[in-house]
mmCIF file of C-alpha atoms in Angstrom:
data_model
loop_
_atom_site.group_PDB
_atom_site.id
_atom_site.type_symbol
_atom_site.label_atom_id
_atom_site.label_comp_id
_atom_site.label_asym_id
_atom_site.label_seq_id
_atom_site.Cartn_x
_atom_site.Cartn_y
_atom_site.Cartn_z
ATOM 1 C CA UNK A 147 -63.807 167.377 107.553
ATOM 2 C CA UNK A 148 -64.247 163.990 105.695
ATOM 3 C CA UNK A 149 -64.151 162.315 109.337
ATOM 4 C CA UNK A 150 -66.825 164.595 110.540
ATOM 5 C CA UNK A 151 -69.433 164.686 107.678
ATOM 6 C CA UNK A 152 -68.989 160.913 107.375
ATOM 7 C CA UNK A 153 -70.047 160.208 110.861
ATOM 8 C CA UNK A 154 -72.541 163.384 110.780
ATOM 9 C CA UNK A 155 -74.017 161.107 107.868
ATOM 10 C CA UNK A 156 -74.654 158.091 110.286
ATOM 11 C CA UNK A 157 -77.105 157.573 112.509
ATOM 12 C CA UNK A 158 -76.758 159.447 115.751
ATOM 13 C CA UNK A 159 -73.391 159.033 117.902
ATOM 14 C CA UNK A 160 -73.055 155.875 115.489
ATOM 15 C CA UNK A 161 -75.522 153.923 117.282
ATOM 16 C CA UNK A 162 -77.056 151.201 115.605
ATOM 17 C CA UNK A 163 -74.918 152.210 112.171
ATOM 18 C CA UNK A 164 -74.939 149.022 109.282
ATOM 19 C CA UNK A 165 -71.734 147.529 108.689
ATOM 20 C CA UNK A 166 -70.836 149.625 105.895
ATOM 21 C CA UNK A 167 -71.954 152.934 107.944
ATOM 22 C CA UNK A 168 -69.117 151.782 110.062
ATOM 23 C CA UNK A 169 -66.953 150.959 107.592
ATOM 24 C CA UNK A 170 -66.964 154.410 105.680
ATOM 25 C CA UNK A 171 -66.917 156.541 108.857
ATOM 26 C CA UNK A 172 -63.400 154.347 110.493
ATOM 27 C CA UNK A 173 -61.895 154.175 107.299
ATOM 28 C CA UNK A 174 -61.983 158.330 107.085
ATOM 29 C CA UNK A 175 -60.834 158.222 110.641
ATOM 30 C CA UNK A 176 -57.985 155.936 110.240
ATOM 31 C CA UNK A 177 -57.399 158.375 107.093
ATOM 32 C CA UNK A 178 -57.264 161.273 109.827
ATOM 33 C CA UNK A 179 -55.210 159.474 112.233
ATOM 34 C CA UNK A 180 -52.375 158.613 109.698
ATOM 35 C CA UNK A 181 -52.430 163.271 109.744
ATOM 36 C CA UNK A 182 -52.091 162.858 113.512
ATOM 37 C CA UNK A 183 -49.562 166.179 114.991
ATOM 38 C CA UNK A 184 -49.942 164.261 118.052
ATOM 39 C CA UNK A 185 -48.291 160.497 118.066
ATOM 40 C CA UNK A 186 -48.460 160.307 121.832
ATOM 41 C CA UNK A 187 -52.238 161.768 122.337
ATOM 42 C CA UNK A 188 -52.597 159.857 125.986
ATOM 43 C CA UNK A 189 -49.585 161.303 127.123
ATOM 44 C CA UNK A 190 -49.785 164.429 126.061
ATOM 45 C CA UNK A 191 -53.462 164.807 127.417
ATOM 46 C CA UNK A 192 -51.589 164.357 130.931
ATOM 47 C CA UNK A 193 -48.627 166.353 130.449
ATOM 48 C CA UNK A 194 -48.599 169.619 132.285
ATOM 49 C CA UNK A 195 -49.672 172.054 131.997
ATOM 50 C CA UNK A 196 -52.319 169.631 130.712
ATOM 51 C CA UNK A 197 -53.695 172.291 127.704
ATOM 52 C CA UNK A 198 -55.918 169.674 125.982
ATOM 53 C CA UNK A 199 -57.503 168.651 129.990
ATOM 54 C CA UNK A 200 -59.823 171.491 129.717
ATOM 55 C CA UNK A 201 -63.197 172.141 127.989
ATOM 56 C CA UNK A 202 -66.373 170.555 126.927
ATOM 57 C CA UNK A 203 -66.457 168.404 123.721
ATOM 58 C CA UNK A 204 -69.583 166.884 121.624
ATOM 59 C CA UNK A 205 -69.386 163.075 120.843
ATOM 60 C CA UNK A 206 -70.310 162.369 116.805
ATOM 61 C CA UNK A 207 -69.523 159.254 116.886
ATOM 62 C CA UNK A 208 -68.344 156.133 118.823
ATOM 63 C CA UNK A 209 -68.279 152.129 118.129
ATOM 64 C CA UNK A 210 -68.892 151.260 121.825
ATOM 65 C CA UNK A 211 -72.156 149.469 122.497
ATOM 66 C CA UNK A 212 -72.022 151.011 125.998
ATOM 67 C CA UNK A 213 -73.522 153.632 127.740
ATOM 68 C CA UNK A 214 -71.179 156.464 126.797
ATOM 69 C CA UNK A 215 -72.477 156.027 123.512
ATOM 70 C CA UNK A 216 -75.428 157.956 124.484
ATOM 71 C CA UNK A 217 -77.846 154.827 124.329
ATOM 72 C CA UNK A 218 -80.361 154.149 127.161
ATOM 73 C CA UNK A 219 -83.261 151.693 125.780
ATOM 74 C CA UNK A 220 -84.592 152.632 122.874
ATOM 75 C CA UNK A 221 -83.507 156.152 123.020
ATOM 76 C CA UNK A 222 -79.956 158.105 122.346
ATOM 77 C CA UNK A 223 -79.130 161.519 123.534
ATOM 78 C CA UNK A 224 -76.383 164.402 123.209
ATOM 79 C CA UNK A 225 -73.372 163.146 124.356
ATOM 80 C CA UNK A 226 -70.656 165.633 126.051
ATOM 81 C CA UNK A 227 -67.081 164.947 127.577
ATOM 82 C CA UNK A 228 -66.635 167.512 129.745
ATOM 83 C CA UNK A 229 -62.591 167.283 131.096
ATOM 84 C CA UNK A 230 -62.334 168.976 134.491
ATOM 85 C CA UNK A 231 -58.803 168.808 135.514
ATOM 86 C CA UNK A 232 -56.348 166.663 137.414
ATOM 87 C CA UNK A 233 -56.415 165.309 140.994
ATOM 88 C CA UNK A 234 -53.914 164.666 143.679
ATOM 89 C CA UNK A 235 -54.558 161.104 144.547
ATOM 90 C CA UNK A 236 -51.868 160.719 147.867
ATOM 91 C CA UNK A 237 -51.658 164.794 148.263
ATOM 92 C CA UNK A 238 -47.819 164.787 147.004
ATOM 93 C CA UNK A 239 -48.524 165.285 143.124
ATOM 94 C CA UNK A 240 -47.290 161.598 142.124
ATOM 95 C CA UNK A 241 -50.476 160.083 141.295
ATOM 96 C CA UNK A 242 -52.390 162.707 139.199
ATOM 97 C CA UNK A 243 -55.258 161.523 137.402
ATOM 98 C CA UNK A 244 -57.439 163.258 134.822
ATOM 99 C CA UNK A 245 -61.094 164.253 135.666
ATOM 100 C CA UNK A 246 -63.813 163.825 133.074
ATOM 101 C CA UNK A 247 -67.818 163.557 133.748
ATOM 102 C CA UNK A 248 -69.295 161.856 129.941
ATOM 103 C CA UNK A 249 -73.078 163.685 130.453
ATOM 104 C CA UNK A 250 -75.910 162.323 127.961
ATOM 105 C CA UNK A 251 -78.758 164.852 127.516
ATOM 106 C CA UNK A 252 -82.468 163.289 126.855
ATOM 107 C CA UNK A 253 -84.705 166.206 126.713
ATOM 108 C CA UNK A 254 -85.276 167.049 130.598
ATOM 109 C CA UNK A 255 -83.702 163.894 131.760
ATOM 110 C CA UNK A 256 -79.746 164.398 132.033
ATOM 111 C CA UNK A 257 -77.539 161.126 133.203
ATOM 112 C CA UNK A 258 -74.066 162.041 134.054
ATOM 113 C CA UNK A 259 -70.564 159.447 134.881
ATOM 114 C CA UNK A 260 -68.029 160.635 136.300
ATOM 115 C CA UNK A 261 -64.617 159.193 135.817
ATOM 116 C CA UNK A 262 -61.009 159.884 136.440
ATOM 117 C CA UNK A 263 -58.114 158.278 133.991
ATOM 118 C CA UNK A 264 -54.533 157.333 133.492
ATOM 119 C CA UNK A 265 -52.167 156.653 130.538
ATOM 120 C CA UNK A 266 -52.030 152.933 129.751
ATOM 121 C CA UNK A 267 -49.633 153.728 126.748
ATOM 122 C CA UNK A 268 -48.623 155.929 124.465
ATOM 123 C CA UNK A 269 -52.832 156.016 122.846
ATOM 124 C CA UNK A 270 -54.331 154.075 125.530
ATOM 125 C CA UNK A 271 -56.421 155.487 128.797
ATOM 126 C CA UNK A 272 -57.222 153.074 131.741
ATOM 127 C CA UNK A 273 -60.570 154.946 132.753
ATOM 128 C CA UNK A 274 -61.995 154.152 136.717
ATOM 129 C CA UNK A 275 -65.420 155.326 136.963
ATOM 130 C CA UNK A 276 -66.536 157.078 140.539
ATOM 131 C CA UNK A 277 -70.094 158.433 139.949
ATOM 132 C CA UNK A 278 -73.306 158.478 138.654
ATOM 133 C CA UNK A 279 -75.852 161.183 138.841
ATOM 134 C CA UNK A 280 -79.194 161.257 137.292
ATOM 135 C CA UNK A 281 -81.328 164.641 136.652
ATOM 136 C CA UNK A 282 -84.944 165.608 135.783
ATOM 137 C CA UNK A 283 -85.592 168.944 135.096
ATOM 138 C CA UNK A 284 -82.189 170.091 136.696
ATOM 139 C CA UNK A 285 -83.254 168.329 139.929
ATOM 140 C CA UNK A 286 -80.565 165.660 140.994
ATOM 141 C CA UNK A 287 -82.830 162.535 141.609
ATOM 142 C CA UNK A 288 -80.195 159.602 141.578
ATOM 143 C CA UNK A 289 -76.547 159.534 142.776
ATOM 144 C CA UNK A 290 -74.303 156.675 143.262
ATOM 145 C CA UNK A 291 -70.830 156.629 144.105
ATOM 146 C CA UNK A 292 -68.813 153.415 142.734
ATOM 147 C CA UNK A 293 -67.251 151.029 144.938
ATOM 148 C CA UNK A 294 -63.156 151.189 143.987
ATOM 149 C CA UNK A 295 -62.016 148.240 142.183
ATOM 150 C CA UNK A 296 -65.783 147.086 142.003
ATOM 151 C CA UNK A 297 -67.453 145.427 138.890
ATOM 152 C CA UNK A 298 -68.216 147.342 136.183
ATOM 153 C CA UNK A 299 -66.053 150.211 137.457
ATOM 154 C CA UNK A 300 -62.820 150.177 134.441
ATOM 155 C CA UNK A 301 -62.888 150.807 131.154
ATOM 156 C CA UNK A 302 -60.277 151.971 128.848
ATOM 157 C CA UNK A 303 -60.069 154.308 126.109
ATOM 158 C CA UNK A 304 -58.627 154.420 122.668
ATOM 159 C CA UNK A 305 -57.136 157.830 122.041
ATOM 160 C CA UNK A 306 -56.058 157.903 118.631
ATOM 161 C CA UNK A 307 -56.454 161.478 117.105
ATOM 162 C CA UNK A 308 -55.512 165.282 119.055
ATOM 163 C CA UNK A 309 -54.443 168.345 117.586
ATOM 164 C CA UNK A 310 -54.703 172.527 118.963
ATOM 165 C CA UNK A 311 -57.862 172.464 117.155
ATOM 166 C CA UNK A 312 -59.068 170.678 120.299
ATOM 167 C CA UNK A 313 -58.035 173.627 122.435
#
């Protein structure tokens, strides 16, 4: 609760928060991460049955500059995660990857990235993003599909806090 209401207390998704902003919202998240159930969060997130790779989750707040922070120019929108389950990558249930499209909502304009990831480590996701969509009123009016292994495509993720309340 002290994690939420400290970023809720920030400016939007954390974007553009002061120094000490920052400071007071990780310091109540590293406070909630030393009450972590979960000390392996990446590999449990991929662990059949793969209970925590399902639903639709609301971003409060991130330190990334990038674009899943919700920013695009001047503006910053509702962030959701939305997990969609695990793919087959060579059809013999070796090389299952998570699903995940990170949507950002500005009024009538919706962008959406879709990604797939992998455990790096024990709290660490290596993220490969496939596809961008853009949508005005609903209407698809941009998609892109990412060239594998092309610039810009990886990313990684910090996963540092999971518990059933995620379920």
């Amino acid at each position: 609760e002290a994690f939420v209401a400290a970023a809720r207390a920030g400016p939007k998704n954390g974007v553009g928060a002061s120094p000490d902003q920052r400071a007071v919202i990780e310091g109540r998240l590293d406070e909630l991460c030393a009450l972590n159930p979960t000390p392996e969060p990446a590999v449990e997130l991929l662990r059949p049955p793969f209970r925590f790779f399902d639903g639709t989750f609301a971003l409060i707040y991130t330190n990334t500059a990038g674009g899943s922070s919700g920013k695009l120019g001047p503006f910053v929108g509702d962030v959701t995660q939305t997990f969609e389950g695990m793919r087959d990558l060579d059809d013999m249930g070796f090389s299952r990857r998570g699903i995940f499209s990170n949507a950002a909502q500005f009024g009538p304009l919706r962008t959406s990235l879709r990604a797939r990831c992998e455990r790096r480590s024990d709290s660490k996701l290596a993220i490969t993003f496939e596809e961008l969509s853009v949508s005005l009123f609903g209407v698809q009016v941009q998609n892109k599909l990412f060239e594998p292994g092309g610039k810009g495509t990886k990313g990684s993720w910090d996963l540092r806090y999971m518990d059933e309340g995620a379920l």
